[in-house]
Amino acid sequence: MLKLIIADDERMIRESISSLIDWNSLGIELIGTCRDGIEAYNMILDESPNIVMTDIRMPGLSGLELIERISQTDMDIQFILLSGFGEFEYAKQAMKYRVHHYLLKPCNEEQIMESMRDVIQEYYHRQAFQDLKERQKALTANLHHSILANIINEQIFLPEPAESSWNAYSGFMDFYNTGYEMCFLHYLEEDHFISVLSRIYDYMAEHAPGIELYSIYVKNSLILFFEGYQVSYDTFDSFMRSLNPKAQSVELDYKRYTFSSLGRLLETLIAKIKRYGIIYFMNGLQPVPTCNYKNLISEIEELTTLLIEANGSELKSHLEELTAILNDIGNPDFLKQAGSRILIKFATESNYLSSVDTTEYLMDLNQQTEVGSIRSLLCEKLNEALKEPSTHSQRYSPFIEKVMQYVEEHLDNPNLTLKSIAENYLFMNVDYVSKRFSKETKQKFSNYITILRIQKAKQLLAEGHTEQIQWIAQQVGCGNNPQYFSQIFKKNTGMTPSAYAKKLNGGE
């Protein structure tokens, strides 16, 4: 069902609209009503509704201001504006935010139903089209990435690159007729390559949207390749040469080569990378290592299967054998790779681990950098998985801790939403994250972020920034809107920022 919020500062209107319509018959769940724009904004952050019906004039934030703030986020919400007779021309300003649905007050049941049906139809059409585009794009990108990963994994163990390897995939990718570019950034230290790669992704998203960028990192060298998309790469080359990290002691060496086809590029690429012990074929910003431990991986997977199927003394014996193999692995990246395979196998082939537990365990595992800490954590998780669940001492789940940490680090972002954190940082479902956040913290996300903003504002006021209300508003994520900041500050503390600062300094 689609989720609906109604916002109007007149109680009679709120209550009559909410009770007048049989929302379930429209496939809509009315999840809340709000008496002002601030309440509506916070509820939108918490609940991620599909439709918001809002009055055009409200205290705190007007309907237009509410729409403007939401339009600056990544939330896709359909708005219906409620306006009085004299406000209709004013309401047309909302058209620049793609709001095309209006109801002139007073409105009857049939008018509301008709408008809502139009919104529902438009929402599902847009959603279906967007979902189809995104699915096709994601599926194609994932397929191409998987194909290239398979080719690289197969080829690095062969004496010479074999064209037959990618010829088998020619029905899915063009290896022969499309030109490609390959770039090298030499002397890029491991501590800096993720930040440099992130900047390159941002550049490509802005200047070459739709062009898939593939990246490989081998000892102090970042290799990029992508389908040719323009005649001159002067601007791109200038950008790449500007990427020298300040913390590095040596400058990067940049080179770019043009290839007539992807197949020719792969021949050169594989010949260059096969001499390295560990090759990271990047999945976005996530390094995925390929190590020459093929036989050991097979042994680990076989032991894991035996461990899942065993019980009693056999279980203990297999666990000791698997632990001994893990103790002999000295490479942290390969140890993570082996550990990930074991945990995923437990999740998919046994009842020992749930998918949620596995996700959290993998997050913990990927955060470790030292062999000792990786090994200890992995052995701990294996032992936990093979016995009855115990009470964890950790206060919050790892991904909830990540949400809190991200909010603290980006508190000055006025467009911070749980949806953007869940989808773009955690890569998790926003509804699931929202429910877990509320359950574990005993509060909604909007309340949590508001409390943090008020706390930071109090701290800045206590530090003497009493004459810089606009600056404080920006620092705590209220953007260039000191009036909105003052309103939420007063709503949560009972006094304006100026009054609070005066109280701190001994005033009445």
XYZ file of C-alpha atoms in Angstrom:
508
model
C 0.000 0.000 0.000
C 1.064 3.577 -0.590
C 1.761 5.640 2.528
C 0.032 9.007 2.995
C 0.648 11.956 5.360
C -1.833 14.841 5.778
C -0.508 18.201 7.024
C -2.800 21.142 7.878
C -2.746 23.574 10.789
C -6.574 23.526 11.024
C -7.626 20.568 13.161
C -11.117 20.389 11.651
C -9.724 20.047 8.133
C -7.153 17.439 9.183
C -9.704 15.323 10.963
C -12.435 15.639 8.351
C -10.149 14.664 5.439
C -8.593 11.785 7.360
C -11.978 10.342 8.374
C -13.983 11.259 5.262
C -12.195 8.916 2.862
C -11.987 5.118 2.899
C -8.242 5.138 2.283
C -7.903 1.347 2.241
C -10.221 1.147 -0.762
C -7.680 3.276 -2.659
C -4.763 1.120 -1.619
C -3.500 3.839 0.724
C -2.422 3.704 4.362
C -2.855 6.982 6.252
C 0.220 6.872 8.478
C -0.145 10.248 10.210
C -1.490 13.770 10.356
C 0.605 16.845 11.171
C -0.376 20.273 12.476
C 2.552 22.224 11.043
C 5.326 22.030 8.477
C 8.054 21.033 10.939
C 6.030 18.053 12.154
C 5.391 17.076 8.544
C 9.079 17.352 7.636
C 10.130 15.175 10.572
C 7.449 12.572 9.815
C 8.565 12.458 6.183
C 12.154 11.772 7.329
C 10.954 8.983 9.612
C 8.299 7.305 7.493
C 9.330 7.968 3.850
C 5.730 8.361 2.606
C 4.723 8.104 -1.037
C 2.103 10.888 -0.946
C 1.839 14.072 1.158
C -1.306 16.220 1.182
C -0.318 19.576 2.652
C -1.852 22.963 3.285
C -0.066 25.774 1.479
C 0.127 28.013 4.568
C 1.257 26.561 7.900
C 3.379 27.727 10.836
C 7.001 26.555 11.071
C 7.336 25.612 7.426
C 4.777 26.486 4.781
C 3.623 23.873 2.306
C 5.859 25.365 -0.390
C 8.874 25.480 1.945
C 8.219 21.861 2.892
C 8.093 20.834 -0.778
C 11.265 22.818 -1.493
C 13.203 21.106 1.317
C 12.052 17.638 0.246
C 12.886 18.379 -3.402
C 16.521 18.843 -2.343
C 16.681 15.263 -1.030
C 16.563 12.009 -3.002
C 13.030 11.189 -1.830
C 10.408 10.643 -4.553
C 7.161 11.972 -3.056
C 3.928 13.008 -4.759
C 2.448 16.189 -3.240
C -1.146 17.433 -3.256
C -1.511 21.098 -2.260
C -4.503 22.341 -0.286
C -5.051 26.033 -1.002
C -7.635 28.693 -0.278
C -9.334 30.692 -3.012
C -6.910 33.622 -2.729
C -3.848 31.366 -2.645
C -4.281 29.519 -5.905
C -1.992 31.762 -7.952
C 0.580 31.521 -5.163
C 0.247 27.732 -5.264
C 1.334 27.697 -8.909
C 4.877 28.409 -7.696
C 4.991 24.747 -6.707
C 5.031 23.790 -10.384
C 8.789 24.305 -10.474
C 9.000 21.418 -7.984
C 6.843 19.237 -10.300
C 3.717 19.588 -8.154
C 0.658 19.459 -10.415
C -2.107 18.433 -8.011
C -4.167 21.027 -6.148
C -7.358 21.026 -4.131
C -9.216 24.292 -3.561
C -10.635 24.479 -0.032
C -13.309 23.655 0.889
C -13.272 20.380 -1.047
C -15.647 17.433 -0.956
C -15.095 13.689 -0.849
C -15.369 13.174 -4.615
C -12.823 15.908 -5.370
C -10.356 14.393 -2.930
C -10.902 10.874 -4.311
C -10.486 12.038 -7.915
C -7.279 13.926 -7.128
C -5.909 10.977 -5.164
C -6.641 8.537 -7.992
C -4.730 10.779 -10.396
C -1.766 10.902 -8.009
C -1.819 7.131 -7.495
C -1.895 6.465 -11.232
C 0.923 8.922 -11.864
C 2.961 7.466 -9.002
C 2.718 3.885 -10.264
C 3.481 4.883 -13.850
C 6.579 6.774 -12.764
C 7.616 4.022 -10.379
C 7.202 1.269 -12.950
C 9.198 3.170 -15.548
C 11.944 4.104 -13.083
C 12.113 0.583 -11.638
C 12.420 -0.904 -15.105
C 15.198 1.496 -16.065
C 17.092 0.956 -12.827
C 16.721 -2.824 -12.956
C 17.908 -3.006 -16.528
C 20.817 -0.700 -15.838
C 21.821 -2.507 -12.639
C 21.442 -5.962 -14.162
C 23.499 -5.021 -17.206
C 26.208 -3.348 -15.103
C 26.371 -6.303 -12.695
C 26.443 -8.777 -15.567
C 29.284 -6.952 -17.318
C 31.233 -6.615 -14.064
C 30.788 -10.337 -13.296
C 31.849 -11.330 -16.814
C 35.034 -9.269 -16.622
C 35.765 -10.579 -13.103
C 35.413 -14.163 -14.367
C 37.661 -13.491 -17.348
C 40.354 -11.928 -15.150
C 40.140 -14.759 -12.599
C 40.463 -17.356 -15.356
C 43.199 -15.612 -17.335
C 45.687 -14.721 -14.607
C 46.415 -18.416 -14.056
C 47.077 -19.121 -17.749
C 50.549 -18.836 -19.383
C 49.201 -16.524 -22.118
C 45.945 -14.548 -22.503
C 43.409 -16.673 -24.381
C 40.875 -14.954 -26.633
C 38.569 -17.971 -26.309
C 37.961 -16.984 -22.706
C 36.096 -13.796 -23.589
C 34.780 -15.099 -26.901
C 32.418 -17.266 -24.837
C 30.845 -14.089 -23.448
C 30.549 -12.216 -26.755
C 26.771 -12.547 -26.688
C 26.679 -10.275 -23.628
C 29.479 -7.781 -24.262
C 31.175 -6.351 -27.352
C 34.806 -7.480 -27.253
C 35.686 -6.681 -30.862
C 34.057 -3.554 -32.313
C 33.913 -0.875 -29.598
C 36.899 1.267 -28.655
C 38.083 1.467 -25.041
C 40.360 3.691 -22.977
C 42.707 2.392 -20.270
C 44.390 4.654 -17.715
C 47.194 4.027 -15.238
C 47.892 5.951 -12.036
C 51.262 4.690 -10.812
C 52.768 5.338 -7.334
C 49.319 5.580 -5.721
C 49.733 4.375 -2.161
C 47.200 1.963 -0.697
C 46.065 4.425 1.975
C 44.907 6.880 -0.688
C 43.571 4.889 -3.622
C 39.959 4.661 -2.349
C 39.671 8.440 -1.923
C 41.231 9.019 -5.351
C 38.918 6.453 -6.969
C 35.906 8.080 -5.304
C 36.824 11.417 -6.908
C 37.131 9.708 -10.303
C 33.692 8.110 -9.922
C 32.221 11.523 -9.073
C 33.862 13.049 -12.147
C 32.549 10.317 -14.433
C 29.041 10.557 -12.979
C 29.003 14.265 -13.827
C 30.848 14.307 -17.149
C 30.122 10.846 -18.568
C 26.856 9.579 -17.042
C 25.964 6.106 -18.240
C 29.571 5.116 -18.972
C 30.550 2.147 -16.820
C 33.946 2.590 -15.179
C 35.972 -0.519 -14.297
C 38.904 -0.275 -11.921
C 41.664 -2.556 -10.703
C 44.206 -1.875 -7.982
C 47.515 -3.698 -7.813
C 50.514 -2.759 -5.717
C 50.681 1.074 -5.839
C 48.909 1.275 -9.238
C 45.282 2.073 -10.064
C 44.121 0.874 -13.489
C 40.907 2.219 -15.026
C 39.188 1.258 -18.249
C 35.956 2.318 -19.903
C 34.209 2.405 -23.253
C 35.344 5.312 -25.430
C 32.786 8.128 -25.294
C 34.376 11.199 -26.923
C 37.006 12.329 -29.416
C 39.196 14.386 -27.099
C 40.071 13.493 -23.504
C 42.072 16.652 -22.741
C 39.737 17.709 -19.910
C 39.681 14.197 -18.479
C 43.490 13.935 -18.645
C 43.872 17.288 -16.889
C 41.553 16.114 -14.130
C 43.459 12.839 -13.707
C 46.786 14.671 -13.444
C 45.337 16.860 -10.682
C 44.614 13.900 -8.388
C 47.879 13.860 -6.416
C 46.997 13.218 -2.729
C 48.621 15.830 -0.485
C 49.746 13.225 2.048
C 51.836 11.330 -0.526
C 55.565 11.889 -0.682
C 55.743 11.241 -4.448
C 53.657 12.500 -7.346
C 51.422 10.187 -9.334
C 52.472 9.091 -12.800
C 49.466 9.173 -15.154
C 49.205 7.490 -18.555
C 46.253 6.771 -20.857
C 46.100 4.343 -23.798
C 43.480 3.893 -26.514
C 42.442 0.421 -27.707
C 40.411 -0.530 -30.754
C 38.422 -3.091 -28.761
C 37.847 -4.508 -25.293
C 39.518 -7.761 -26.343
C 42.777 -5.962 -27.230
C 42.610 -4.098 -23.945
C 42.189 -7.333 -21.971
C 45.250 -8.866 -23.613
C 47.392 -5.933 -22.440
C 45.708 -5.653 -19.037
C 46.043 -9.322 -18.085
C 49.682 -9.448 -19.156
C 50.410 -6.504 -16.836
C 48.486 -7.618 -13.725
C 49.154 -11.371 -13.667
C 52.570 -10.912 -12.050
C 51.007 -9.464 -8.887
C 50.138 -11.658 -5.919
C 46.897 -9.855 -5.058
C 44.661 -8.162 -7.611
C 41.737 -6.017 -6.493
C 38.969 -5.795 -9.084
C 36.894 -3.021 -7.562
C 33.158 -3.405 -7.046
C 32.370 0.291 -6.735
C 34.607 1.394 -3.866
C 34.775 -2.118 -2.405
C 38.052 -3.943 -3.156
C 37.427 -7.570 -4.167
C 40.746 -9.425 -3.979
C 41.805 -12.224 -6.294
C 44.588 -14.302 -4.759
C 46.459 -17.320 -6.064
C 45.068 -19.612 -3.395
C 42.724 -21.628 -5.589
C 43.338 -25.024 -3.983
C 43.135 -23.628 -0.473
C 39.737 -22.050 -1.183
C 38.429 -25.426 -2.381
C 39.667 -27.070 0.816
C 38.073 -24.377 2.998
C 34.725 -24.738 1.214
C 34.832 -28.531 1.533
C 35.590 -28.298 5.256
C 32.827 -25.752 5.752
C 30.339 -28.137 4.127
C 31.507 -30.953 6.421
C 31.221 -28.631 9.417
C 27.641 -27.698 8.536
C 26.645 -31.345 8.174
C 28.555 -32.603 11.256
C 27.550 -32.944 14.900
C 29.142 -33.957 18.192
C 32.821 -34.937 18.055
C 32.955 -34.616 14.247
C 31.844 -31.013 14.500
C 34.623 -30.226 16.964
C 37.203 -31.998 14.782
C 36.200 -30.168 11.599
C 36.109 -26.836 13.425
C 39.656 -27.394 14.746
C 40.851 -28.334 11.245
C 39.236 -25.269 9.663
C 40.629 -23.017 12.407
C 44.118 -24.423 11.798
C 43.900 -23.524 8.093
C 42.744 -20.002 8.929
C 45.635 -19.634 11.385
C 48.079 -20.435 8.572
C 46.814 -17.651 6.288
C 48.970 -14.563 6.651
C 47.416 -12.301 4.022
C 44.633 -10.105 5.504
C 42.727 -9.720 2.230
C 42.698 -13.416 1.459
C 41.721 -14.151 5.065
C 38.730 -11.820 4.640
C 37.859 -13.527 1.350
C 37.991 -16.960 2.967
C 36.022 -15.760 5.997
C 33.325 -14.210 3.800
C 32.908 -17.463 1.860
C 32.575 -19.440 5.102
C 29.962 -17.092 6.608
C 27.929 -16.899 3.403
C 28.009 -20.700 3.102
C 26.725 -20.947 6.675
C 23.904 -18.527 5.843
C 22.838 -20.227 2.600
C 23.302 -23.888 3.512
C 22.489 -24.117 7.215
C 20.211 -22.838 9.961
C 23.147 -21.624 12.026
C 23.099 -18.029 10.751
C 20.283 -15.756 9.614
C 20.816 -13.372 6.691
C 20.731 -10.417 9.108
C 23.391 -11.973 11.357
C 25.518 -12.778 8.325
C 25.278 -9.205 7.023
C 26.347 -7.826 10.390
C 29.181 -10.344 10.713
C 30.483 -9.493 7.234
C 30.358 -5.787 8.072
C 32.422 -6.465 11.214
C 34.844 -8.603 9.243
C 35.392 -6.055 6.462
C 36.191 -3.327 8.983
C 39.244 -5.189 10.269
C 42.682 -4.537 8.781
C 45.106 -6.667 10.830
C 45.502 -10.411 10.319
C 45.248 -11.086 14.052
C 42.024 -9.148 14.519
C 40.466 -10.681 11.369
C 41.377 -14.197 12.511
C 40.114 -13.626 16.080
C 36.839 -12.144 14.872
C 36.269 -14.948 12.368
C 36.947 -17.694 14.916
C 34.681 -15.919 17.392
C 31.848 -15.736 14.833
C 32.311 -19.401 13.901
C 32.040 -20.435 17.539
C 28.988 -18.199 18.008
C 27.317 -19.660 14.936
C 27.800 -23.227 16.136
C 26.163 -22.771 19.532
C 22.933 -21.337 20.888
C 22.634 -17.567 20.421
C 23.957 -15.630 23.379
C 23.226 -12.143 24.610
C 25.540 -9.660 22.958
C 27.128 -6.941 25.016
C 27.118 -4.486 22.124
C 24.609 -1.725 22.685
C 23.454 -1.436 19.071
C 23.735 -3.493 15.914
C 26.816 -2.608 13.821
C 24.766 -0.988 11.064
C 22.824 1.144 13.589
C 26.171 2.285 14.993
C 27.138 3.188 11.426
C 23.965 5.270 11.026
C 24.763 7.179 14.224
C 28.373 7.719 13.220
C 27.363 8.910 9.753
C 24.841 11.386 11.210
C 27.434 12.824 13.583
C 29.935 13.249 10.745
C 27.398 14.830 8.349
C 25.198 16.745 10.782
C 25.689 19.978 8.817
C 23.996 18.437 5.736
C 20.456 19.920 5.603
C 19.302 17.150 3.262
C 20.338 14.266 5.524
C 17.703 11.524 5.506
C 17.589 7.968 6.768
C 16.645 6.914 3.233
C 19.847 8.353 1.750
C 21.989 6.796 4.518
C 20.322 3.390 4.183
C 20.439 3.199 0.391
C 23.656 5.059 -0.469
C 25.870 4.274 2.538
C 24.615 1.019 4.086
C 23.041 -0.339 0.841
C 20.135 -1.658 2.917
C 16.343 -1.377 2.798
C 15.194 1.897 4.413
C 12.061 0.389 6.005
C 14.128 -2.311 7.698
C 16.738 0.199 8.921
C 13.983 2.532 10.175
C 12.277 -0.216 12.176
C 15.542 -1.453 13.658
C 16.640 2.099 14.487
C 13.383 2.822 16.328
C 13.457 -0.533 18.111
C 17.056 -0.310 19.293
C 17.279 3.403 20.110
C 13.684 3.724 21.411
C 13.187 6.799 19.252
C 12.532 7.773 15.652
C 15.284 8.964 13.369
C 13.887 12.503 13.082
C 13.852 12.851 16.859
C 17.404 11.531 17.112
C 18.776 13.907 14.476
C 16.866 16.856 15.972
C 18.279 16.140 19.435
C 21.817 16.007 18.003
C 21.291 19.294 16.185
C 19.963 20.998 19.302
C 22.868 19.620 21.364
C 25.409 20.900 18.855
C 23.648 24.266 18.687
C 23.780 24.547 22.485
C 27.476 23.691 22.391
C 28.199 26.380 19.784
C 26.170 28.929 21.718
C 28.066 28.010 24.890
C 31.340 28.549 23.024
C 30.378 32.151 22.422
C 28.944 32.155 18.887
C 25.871 34.047 20.081
C 25.997 36.651 17.306
C 26.303 34.062 14.520
C 22.854 32.467 14.439
C 22.938 32.005 10.652
C 26.354 30.306 10.866
C 25.117 28.017 13.668
C 22.046 27.140 11.583
C 24.378 25.986 8.792
C 26.611 24.021 11.174
C 23.690 22.031 12.577
C 22.082 21.201 9.230
C 19.372 23.853 8.948
C 20.939 25.316 5.829
C 20.738 29.008 5.103
C 17.565 29.315 7.159
C 18.118 30.821 10.616
C 14.356 31.273 11.067
C 13.737 27.540 10.693
C 16.633 26.838 13.065
C 15.195 29.224 15.663
C 11.783 27.572 15.368
C 13.010 24.017 15.978
C 15.332 25.251 18.740
C 12.427 26.919 20.538
C 10.147 23.950 19.939
C 12.651 21.649 21.658
C 14.017 23.925 24.398
C 11.155 26.319 25.077
C 13.296 29.352 24.263
C 14.930 31.022 21.274
C 18.673 30.629 20.638
C 19.190 34.254 21.721
C 17.285 33.701 24.957
C 19.248 30.519 25.607
C 22.561 32.316 25.028
C 21.455 35.111 27.332
C 20.577 32.560 30.011
C 24.036 30.974 29.640
C 25.609 34.348 30.280
C 23.633 34.881 33.466
C 20.744 36.879 31.972
C 17.124 36.296 32.808
